[in-house]
Short mmCIF file of C-alpha atoms and ligand atoms in Angstrom, two decimals:
data_model
loop_
_atom_site.label_atom_id
_atom_site.label_comp_id
_atom_site.label_asym_id
_atom_site.label_seq_id
_atom_site.Cartn_x
_atom_site.Cartn_y
_atom_site.Cartn_z
CA MET G 303 46.90 116.08 183.36
CA LYS G 304 44.16 114.13 181.60
CA ARG G 305 42.26 115.97 178.88
CA ASP G 306 40.22 113.31 177.13
CA LEU G 307 38.37 110.14 178.08
CA GLY G 308 41.00 108.06 176.28
CA ASP G 309 43.57 109.37 178.79
CA LEU G 310 41.76 107.60 181.63
CA ALA G 311 43.36 104.37 182.88
CA LEU G 312 39.93 102.74 182.61
CA PHE G 313 40.24 103.14 178.83
CA GLY G 314 43.93 102.20 178.54
CA GLY G 315 45.67 105.47 179.57
CA HIS G 316 48.47 105.58 182.15
CA ALA G 317 47.37 105.58 185.79
CA SER G 318 47.66 109.07 187.28
CA PHE G 319 49.53 107.79 190.32
CA LEU G 320 52.41 105.30 190.26
CA GLN G 321 51.50 104.12 193.74
CA GLN G 322 48.08 103.87 195.30
CA ILE G 323 46.83 106.78 197.35
CA HIS G 324 44.26 105.93 200.05
CA VAL G 325 41.52 107.24 202.26
CA GLY G 326 42.66 106.52 205.80
CA ARG G 327 46.45 106.45 205.41
CA PRO G 328 47.97 106.91 208.87
CA ASN G 329 48.91 110.54 209.45
CA ARG G 330 52.46 111.79 209.87
CA ILE G 331 53.84 111.69 213.42
CA GLU G 332 57.16 112.62 214.99
CA ARG G 333 58.69 109.17 214.98
CA ALA G 334 61.48 110.00 217.44
CA ARG G 335 58.84 110.94 220.02
CA PHE G 336 56.98 107.67 219.44
CA PHE G 337 60.14 105.59 219.77
CA ASP G 338 61.16 107.54 222.91
CA ARG G 339 57.81 106.72 224.49
CA LEU G 340 58.02 103.08 223.45
CA SER G 341 61.54 102.82 224.79
CA TRP G 342 60.43 104.48 228.03
CA ALA G 343 57.64 101.87 228.39
CA LEU G 344 60.14 99.05 227.87
CA ASP G 345 62.48 100.55 230.50
CA ASN G 346 59.51 100.99 232.81
CA GLN G 347 58.66 97.30 232.38
CA TRP G 348 54.94 98.03 232.47
CA LEU G 349 53.37 97.18 229.15
CA THR G 350 49.62 97.15 229.73
CA ASN G 351 46.95 97.03 232.51
CA ASN G 352 46.29 100.72 233.14
CA GLY G 353 49.89 101.79 232.53
CA PRO G 354 51.17 105.36 232.85
CA LEU G 355 51.05 106.07 229.10
CA ALA G 356 47.46 104.80 228.83
CA ARG G 357 46.50 106.99 231.81
CA GLU G 358 48.15 110.03 230.23
CA PHE G 359 46.32 109.27 226.98
CA GLU G 360 43.02 109.06 228.87
CA GLU G 361 43.64 112.42 230.55
CA ARG G 362 44.37 114.12 227.24
CA VAL G 363 41.34 112.60 225.50
CA ALA G 364 39.07 113.57 228.43
CA ASP G 365 40.40 117.16 228.19
CA LEU G 366 39.71 117.29 224.46
CA ALA G 367 36.17 115.98 225.02
CA GLY G 368 35.59 118.31 227.99
CA VAL G 369 34.55 115.49 230.36
CA ARG G 370 35.77 114.05 233.66
CA ASN G 371 36.24 110.40 232.61
CA CYS G 372 37.89 108.57 229.77
CA VAL G 373 38.41 104.81 229.59
CA ALA G 374 40.83 103.85 226.82
CA THR G 375 40.15 100.52 225.11
CA CYS G 376 41.62 98.19 222.50
CA ASN G 377 39.23 99.51 219.82
CA ALA G 378 35.93 101.37 219.45
CA THR G 379 33.80 98.33 218.61
CA VAL G 380 34.60 96.74 221.94
CA ALA G 381 34.12 100.14 223.62
CA LEU G 382 30.57 100.26 222.22
CA GLN G 383 29.96 96.72 223.48
CA LEU G 384 31.21 97.67 226.94
CA LEU G 385 28.84 100.61 226.96
CA VAL G 386 25.84 98.46 226.02
CA HIS G 387 26.74 95.95 228.70
CA ALA G 388 27.58 98.47 231.44
CA ALA G 389 24.37 100.42 230.84
CA GLU G 390 22.42 97.13 230.93
CA LEU G 391 20.67 97.85 227.66
CA THR G 392 18.26 95.16 226.51
CA GLY G 393 15.72 94.64 223.73
CA GLU G 394 16.13 97.28 221.05
CA ALA G 395 18.57 100.12 220.41
CA ILE G 396 17.72 102.80 217.88
CA MET G 397 20.45 104.02 215.54
CA PRO G 398 21.00 105.35 212.01
CA SER G 399 21.58 102.85 209.22
CA LEU G 400 24.06 105.22 207.56
CA THR G 401 27.09 104.24 209.65
CA PHE G 402 29.91 101.72 209.71
CA ALA G 403 28.74 98.17 210.47
CA ALA G 404 30.50 98.31 213.85
CA THR G 405 27.78 100.51 215.39
CA ALA G 406 25.11 97.91 214.69
CA HIS G 407 27.32 94.87 215.21
CA ALA G 408 28.38 95.99 218.69
CA VAL G 409 24.76 96.07 219.79
CA ARG G 410 23.82 92.87 217.99
CA TRP G 411 26.81 91.02 219.49
CA LEU G 412 25.23 91.53 222.90
CA GLY G 413 21.90 90.12 221.75
CA LEU G 414 20.03 93.40 221.20
CA GLU G 415 18.15 94.27 218.05
CA PRO G 416 19.44 97.36 216.24
CA VAL G 417 16.44 99.37 215.00
CA PHE G 418 17.47 101.49 212.03
CA CYS G 419 16.13 104.98 211.50
CA ASP G 420 16.30 107.38 208.61
CA ILE G 421 18.54 110.45 208.54
CA ASP G 422 17.83 114.12 208.21
CA PRO G 423 18.84 114.73 204.56
CA ARG G 424 20.26 118.16 205.43
CA THR G 425 22.80 116.86 207.93
CA GLY G 426 23.22 113.14 207.22
CA GLY G 427 22.70 112.56 210.96
CA ILE G 428 19.93 110.49 212.54
CA ASP G 429 16.57 112.26 212.35
CA PRO G 430 15.21 112.85 215.90
CA ALA G 431 11.60 112.66 214.63
CA ALA G 432 12.31 109.23 213.11
CA VAL G 433 13.89 108.14 216.40
CA ALA G 434 10.79 109.23 218.33
CA ALA G 435 8.58 107.26 215.94
CA ALA G 436 10.72 104.12 216.38
CA VAL G 437 10.49 103.94 220.18
CA THR G 438 8.67 100.83 221.43
CA PRO G 439 8.30 99.30 224.91
CA ARG G 440 11.38 97.19 224.07
CA THR G 441 13.63 100.19 223.37
CA SER G 442 16.34 100.79 225.95
CA GLY G 443 18.80 103.10 224.20
CA ILE G 444 19.52 105.49 221.36
CA PHE G 445 22.83 105.63 219.50
CA GLY G 446 23.50 108.79 217.51
CA VAL G 447 26.47 108.75 215.12
CA HIS G 448 28.47 111.89 214.36
CA LEU G 449 28.89 110.81 210.76
CA TRP G 450 32.15 112.03 209.17
CA GLY G 451 32.66 114.14 212.29
CA ARG G 452 29.56 116.30 211.69
CA PRO G 453 27.48 116.58 214.85
CA CYS G 454 24.06 114.92 215.17
CA ASP G 455 21.18 117.07 216.32
CA VAL G 456 22.38 116.65 219.90
CA ASP G 457 19.86 119.06 221.46
CA ALA G 458 16.82 117.29 220.00
CA LEU G 459 18.20 113.86 220.88
CA GLU G 460 19.01 114.90 224.46
CA LYS G 461 15.50 116.28 224.86
CA LEU G 462 13.98 113.08 223.46
CA ALA G 463 16.10 110.95 225.81
CA ALA G 464 15.02 113.09 228.78
CA ASP G 465 11.35 112.86 227.77
CA THR G 466 11.39 109.09 227.24
CA GLY G 467 13.89 108.07 229.95
CA LEU G 468 16.00 106.27 227.35
CA ARG G 469 19.79 106.11 227.59
CA LEU G 470 21.53 108.19 224.93
CA PHE G 471 24.97 107.38 223.53
CA PHE G 472 26.96 108.67 220.60
CA ASP G 473 29.26 106.82 218.28
CA ALA G 474 31.86 109.57 217.91
CA ALA G 475 34.34 107.32 216.08
CA HIS G 476 34.97 110.11 213.53
CA ALA G 477 34.59 113.08 215.81
CA ILE G 478 37.65 113.67 217.99
CA GLY G 479 38.36 117.41 218.14
CA CYS G 480 34.97 118.43 216.68
CA THR G 481 32.34 120.65 218.30
CA SER G 482 28.60 121.30 218.26
CA GLN G 483 27.70 124.91 219.10
CA GLY G 484 31.22 125.28 220.40
CA ARG G 485 30.93 122.36 222.84
CA PRO G 486 33.21 119.34 222.22
CA LEU G 487 31.71 116.19 220.78
CA GLY G 488 32.40 113.58 223.42
CA SER G 489 30.51 115.52 226.06
CA PHE G 490 26.93 114.77 224.99
CA GLY G 491 24.42 112.12 226.07
CA ASP G 492 25.29 109.56 228.74
CA ALA G 493 28.59 108.71 227.07
CA GLU G 494 30.37 108.83 223.71
CA VAL G 495 32.87 106.55 221.99
CA PHE G 496 35.94 107.56 219.93
CA SER G 497 37.91 105.33 217.58
CA PHE G 498 41.70 105.48 217.33
CA HIS G 499 41.99 102.90 214.56
CA ALA G 500 45.00 103.24 212.22
CA THR G 501 42.79 104.95 209.62
CA LYS G 502 41.55 107.64 212.01
CA VAL G 503 42.78 111.19 212.37
CA VAL G 504 44.29 110.27 215.75
CA ASN G 505 45.48 106.68 215.85
CA ALA G 506 46.78 104.24 218.42
CA PHE G 507 47.31 101.44 215.83
CA GLU G 508 44.05 100.03 217.20
CA GLY G 509 42.26 101.88 219.98
CA GLY G 510 39.07 103.35 221.30
CA ALA G 511 37.80 105.33 224.27
CA ILE G 512 34.60 105.89 226.19
CA VAL G 513 34.19 109.43 227.47
CA THR G 514 31.56 110.41 230.02
CA ASP G 515 30.71 112.61 232.97
CA ASP G 516 28.89 109.70 234.61
CA ASP G 517 31.44 108.57 237.23
CA ASP G 518 29.59 105.34 238.11
CA LEU G 519 29.26 104.32 234.48
CA ALA G 520 32.97 105.02 233.93
CA ASP G 521 33.95 102.94 236.99
CA ARG G 522 31.81 100.06 235.84
CA ILE G 523 33.22 100.18 232.31
CA ARG G 524 36.80 100.32 233.63
CA SER G 525 36.17 97.17 235.69
CA LEU G 526 34.33 95.34 232.92
CA ALA G 527 37.23 96.11 230.57
CA ASN G 528 39.54 94.42 233.09
CA PHE G 529 37.76 91.05 233.45
CA GLY G 530 35.11 92.53 235.76
CA PHE G 531 37.58 92.68 238.69
CA ASN G 532 36.53 94.97 241.54
CA LEU G 533 32.99 95.51 240.27
CA ARG G 534 30.76 96.83 243.02
CA THR G 535 27.81 94.89 241.57
CA PRO G 536 29.16 91.80 239.80
CA SER G 537 28.09 91.27 236.20
CA PRO G 538 26.47 87.94 235.26
CA ALA G 539 28.72 88.01 232.18
CA GLY G 540 31.86 88.37 234.31
CA GLY G 541 33.95 90.78 232.30
CA THR G 542 36.22 91.02 229.31
CA ASN G 543 39.67 92.21 228.32
CA ALA G 544 39.36 95.51 226.48
CA LYS G 545 42.47 97.29 227.77
CA MET G 546 44.72 99.59 225.79
CA SER G 547 48.39 98.56 225.78
CA GLU G 548 51.27 100.96 226.44
CA ALA G 549 52.48 100.55 222.83
CA SER G 550 49.09 101.73 221.58
CA ALA G 551 49.05 104.57 224.10
CA ALA G 552 52.56 105.63 222.99
CA MET G 553 51.23 105.88 219.44
CA GLY G 554 48.00 107.55 220.59
CA LEU G 555 49.90 110.24 222.54
CA THR G 556 52.28 110.92 219.66
CA SER G 557 49.35 111.09 217.26
CA LEU G 558 47.59 113.54 219.62
CA ASP G 559 50.75 115.70 219.58
CA ALA G 560 50.48 115.83 215.78
CA PHE G 561 46.71 116.34 215.72
CA PRO G 562 46.54 120.18 215.52
CA GLU G 563 48.90 120.19 212.53
CA VAL G 564 47.07 117.26 210.89
CA ALA G 565 43.68 118.98 211.31
CA ARG G 566 45.11 122.18 209.76
CA HIS G 567 46.48 120.22 206.81
CA ASN G 568 43.14 118.38 206.42
CA ARG G 569 41.31 121.69 206.42
CA ASP G 570 43.53 123.00 203.61
CA ASN G 571 42.92 119.75 201.69
CA TYR G 572 39.17 120.08 202.19
CA GLU G 573 39.15 123.69 200.98
CA GLN G 574 41.22 122.80 197.93
CA TYR G 575 38.85 119.95 197.00
CA ARG G 576 35.90 122.29 197.42
CA SER G 577 37.33 124.99 195.24
CA GLU G 578 38.60 122.59 192.53
CA LEU G 579 35.21 120.82 192.30
CA ALA G 580 33.07 123.91 192.90
CA ARG G 581 31.69 124.45 189.43
CA VAL G 582 31.06 120.86 188.36
CA PRO G 583 27.29 120.34 187.87
CA GLY G 584 26.03 117.37 189.89
CA LEU G 585 29.02 117.21 192.24
CA SER G 586 29.35 118.69 195.69
CA VAL G 587 31.74 118.31 198.59
CA ILE G 588 29.62 118.00 201.73
CA ASP G 589 29.45 121.11 203.91
CA ILE G 590 31.28 121.45 207.16
CA ASP G 591 30.14 124.29 209.40
CA PRO G 592 33.05 126.77 209.43
CA ASP G 593 31.92 128.09 212.83
CA GLU G 594 32.55 124.73 214.51
CA ARG G 595 35.88 123.07 215.24
CA HIS G 596 36.37 120.07 212.96
CA ASN G 597 39.07 117.50 212.20
CA TYR G 598 38.26 117.34 208.45
CA GLN G 599 39.37 113.70 208.37
CA TYR G 600 36.97 112.73 205.58
CA VAL G 601 36.40 114.55 202.31
CA ILE G 602 33.01 113.32 201.16
CA VAL G 603 31.82 114.06 197.65
CA GLU G 604 28.21 113.62 196.68
CA ILE G 605 27.54 112.74 193.05
CA ASP G 606 24.17 113.11 191.37
CA GLU G 607 23.94 110.52 188.57
CA GLU G 608 20.91 112.20 187.03
CA ILE G 609 22.90 115.36 186.38
CA THR G 610 26.37 113.92 185.65
CA GLY G 611 25.28 110.73 183.87
CA LEU G 612 27.99 108.97 185.89
CA PRO G 613 27.06 106.28 188.43
CA ARG G 614 28.86 106.58 191.77
CA ASP G 615 30.26 103.04 191.51
CA LEU G 616 31.76 103.72 188.11
CA LEU G 617 33.46 106.82 189.53
CA VAL G 618 34.98 104.65 192.29
CA GLU G 619 36.08 102.06 189.74
CA LEU G 620 37.70 104.56 187.42
CA LEU G 621 39.48 106.25 190.33
CA ARG G 622 40.85 102.88 191.43
CA ALA G 623 42.19 102.30 187.92
CA GLU G 624 44.10 105.57 188.44
CA ASN G 625 45.46 104.20 191.77
CA VAL G 626 43.17 106.46 193.79
CA VAL G 627 41.56 104.15 196.36
CA ALA G 628 38.34 106.03 197.10
CA GLN G 629 35.84 104.53 199.58
CA ARG G 630 32.05 104.22 199.62
CA TYR G 631 31.64 105.39 203.25
CA PHE G 632 28.98 104.07 203.95
CA SER G 633 27.37 101.99 201.27
CA PRO G 634 25.39 99.83 201.41
CA PRO G 635 23.80 101.15 204.60
CA CYS G 636 23.48 98.77 207.57
CA HIS G 637 19.86 97.77 206.99
CA GLN G 638 20.87 96.41 203.58
CA ILE G 639 23.72 94.21 204.84
CA GLU G 640 23.65 90.91 206.69
CA PRO G 641 22.69 89.92 209.30
CA TYR G 642 20.14 92.77 209.28
CA ARG G 643 18.77 92.58 205.74
CA SER G 644 17.20 89.16 206.19
CA ARG G 645 16.20 89.64 209.84
CA GLN G 646 13.59 92.29 209.33
CA GLU G 647 10.67 93.03 207.11
CA VAL G 648 11.71 95.04 204.07
CA LEU G 649 12.77 98.35 205.50
CA HIS G 650 12.81 101.45 203.33
CA LEU G 651 14.82 104.43 204.55
CA PRO G 652 14.63 106.81 201.58
CA HIS G 653 17.02 109.56 202.72
CA THR G 654 19.59 107.03 203.90
CA GLU G 655 19.41 105.00 200.69
CA ARG G 656 19.67 108.10 198.51
CA LEU G 657 22.69 109.60 200.27
CA SER G 658 24.42 106.26 200.72
CA ALA G 659 24.23 105.59 196.96
CA ARG G 660 25.77 108.98 196.13
CA VAL G 661 28.78 109.39 198.41
CA VAL G 662 32.47 108.83 197.83
CA ALA G 663 35.29 109.50 200.30
CA LEU G 664 38.40 110.91 198.60
CA PRO G 665 41.97 110.69 199.92
CA THR G 666 43.06 113.26 202.46
CA GLY G 667 45.35 113.39 205.49
CA SER G 668 48.88 114.60 206.02
CA MET G 669 50.40 112.36 203.32
CA ILE G 670 48.25 113.96 200.59
CA SER G 671 49.78 116.97 198.82
CA ARG G 672 48.25 119.87 196.90
CA GLU G 673 49.52 118.29 193.68
CA ASP G 674 47.83 114.97 194.58
CA ILE G 675 44.50 116.76 195.06
CA ARG G 676 44.94 118.69 191.81
CA ARG G 677 45.36 115.36 189.98
CA VAL G 678 42.47 113.62 191.74
CA CYS G 679 40.20 116.57 190.96
CA ASN G 680 41.34 116.58 187.33
CA ILE G 681 40.12 112.97 187.00
CA VAL G 682 36.86 113.59 188.89
CA ARG G 683 36.09 116.73 186.85
CA LEU G 684 36.78 115.01 183.55
CA ALA G 685 34.64 112.02 184.54
CA ALA G 686 31.73 114.05 185.89
CA THR G 687 31.57 116.56 183.03
CA ARG G 688 31.65 113.78 180.39
CA GLY G 689 29.67 111.30 182.51
CA SER G 690 27.11 110.04 179.98
CA GLU G 691 29.69 109.57 177.23
CA LEU G 692 32.06 107.84 179.67
CA THR G 693 29.34 105.50 180.94
CA ALA G 694 28.30 104.53 177.41
CA ARG G 695 31.92 103.87 176.42
CA TRP G 696 32.45 101.77 179.56
CA HIS G 697 29.41 99.63 178.77
CA GLN G 698 30.60 99.12 175.20
CA GLN G 699 34.07 98.18 176.44
CA SER G 700 32.66 95.76 179.05
CA GLU G 701 30.48 94.13 176.41
CA GLY G 702 33.49 93.79 174.09
CA VAL G 703 32.00 96.14 171.46
CA VAL G 704 35.00 98.49 171.78
CA PRO G 705 38.42 97.17 172.90
CA ALA G 706 40.13 98.83 175.88
CA GLY G 707 42.77 101.42 174.92
N1 T4K E 1010 31.82 103.44 214.38
C1 T4K E 1010 32.09 104.06 213.22
C2 T4K E 1010 31.15 105.11 212.74
C3 T4K E 1010 33.24 103.72 212.50
O1 T4K E 1010 33.52 104.33 211.33
C4 T4K E 1010 34.10 102.72 213.01
C5 T4K E 1010 35.28 102.33 212.29
C6 T4K E 1010 33.77 102.12 214.24
C7 T4K E 1010 32.62 102.50 214.90
C8 T4K E 1010 34.62 101.04 214.86
O2 T4K E 1010 35.88 101.52 215.20
P1 T4K E 1010 37.11 100.47 215.48
O3 T4K E 1010 36.55 99.28 216.20
O4 T4K E 1010 37.68 100.11 214.13
O5 T4K E 1010 38.06 101.27 216.34
C9 T4K E 1010 38.00 101.19 208.16
C10 T4K E 1010 38.44 100.97 209.60
O6 T4K E 1010 38.91 99.63 209.80
C11 T4K E 1010 37.39 101.26 210.61
O7 T4K E 1010 38.06 101.47 211.85
C12 T4K E 1010 36.64 102.55 210.27
N2 T4K E 1010 35.54 102.81 211.15
C13 T4K E 1010 36.11 102.46 208.85
C14 T4K E 1010 35.40 103.73 208.46
O8 T4K E 1010 37.21 102.30 207.99
P2 T4K E 1010 37.67 99.49 206.25
O9 T4K E 1010 36.98 98.19 206.15
O10 T4K E 1010 37.40 100.55 205.24
O11 T4K E 1010 39.27 99.27 206.43
P3 T4K E 1010 40.38 98.91 205.36
O12 T4K E 1010 41.33 97.95 206.00
O13 T4K E 1010 39.75 98.51 204.08
O14 T4K E 1010 41.19 100.26 205.19
C15 T4K E 1010 40.62 101.40 204.60
C16 T4K E 1010 41.68 102.16 203.83
O15 T4K E 1010 42.70 102.58 204.70
C17 T4K E 1010 42.34 101.33 202.75
O16 T4K E 1010 42.30 102.04 201.54
C18 T4K E 1010 43.75 101.14 203.22
C19 T4K E 1010 43.98 102.24 204.22
N3 T4K E 1010 44.83 101.80 205.32
C20 T4K E 1010 44.31 100.94 206.24
C21 T4K E 1010 45.08 100.52 207.30
C22 T4K E 1010 44.52 99.56 208.34
C23 T4K E 1010 46.12 102.24 205.39
O17 T4K E 1010 46.57 102.99 204.53
N4 T4K E 1010 46.89 101.84 206.46
C24 T4K E 1010 46.44 100.99 207.43
O18 T4K E 1010 47.16 100.69 208.39
O19 T4K E 1010 37.34 100.05 207.69
#
């Protein structure tokens, strides 16, 4: 355990971990089950194009989301694009800026303008009042994002969509297995999109899914994802190839089998982080409502530089020196990255900018042990309680006033 600043790898001490630990390491699965499924697919000689494993995966995801339809896709970004295209959105789509670039890029790729809104600082989710204020005659849709798996204000957004006649979708990339007022995320708005990327709590190597109770929308998306074949009303864009392969579905199913155990392990990790960092002034692990179901796939720590004296980016840097690969999810926010930054007049989203500059995602998942968390928290506690001194020493070292070590 590290006791003094000189013990930190940033200042010449040994790294706490011999090998890197990551946010987003794939979770443990029962490999024999995965290989059995893969072998079965090879024997079956049906490797993609709506195969039996992909259909089984769709059924299980639809059940989890509590909806009638699920269309599995090659990833969530393409799933979002399919949704925009199938719903015939045009002009502008309103969304939060505090999200992964994929939410905005998917819309932009199809020629729409993402219009970024501020968040509600209490939840980190898009602020329905800011959405209402951003509606223009060019707006055709709203995209909420269940950031880190925490639900948006779904009731207010559904009411706003009903009042304005706008289509409402949710980027639920982080939210498989989570609920809002006991109802599964995946079942709100016109449709929602999950991600099953390798870094997600349920993974299909690469994968995504659109879940919806709108049967016509689901049919149209299924056809568009398969080159537009059999569309009742042909699309001027034809169609695309967004299908999920049987190999991905084999992984997705095996990952779904492991999901309850992974979520339990993540919850224990989350609670350990919270208790180990509980009494550090200026640090907090973001709240997750204990009355809702949650997958706990991200442990997000908020750091207040004014109290700790430690800038967020220096915390990330010093953790990396210890072989702890923390992530700035999501910083900078979308309105401050290209192609959006230079497309619009200077946009100021104070709550988004504040939260985005303060968050760090710490490693969790089934490969992270109690001992790993104890060591990560030891570093974070030491850094945050001696933040001003550490920052000054880092500046001196960077300027060559004090040698490293
Ligand atoms: N909407 C939202 C809100 C999203 O967060 C995302 C994706 C999407 C939409 C789009 O979903 P997909 O089209 O991807 O299905 C990662 C993921 O690539 C991305 O899927 C995810 N969100 C985002 C939050 O995280 P990066 O740029 O951080 O990935 P990368 O390669 O730097 O990996 C992150 C960490 O994970 C590293 O420390 C290494 C570790 N890792 C990664 C991979 C791929 C592993 O340990 N093993 C692996 O196989 O975006």
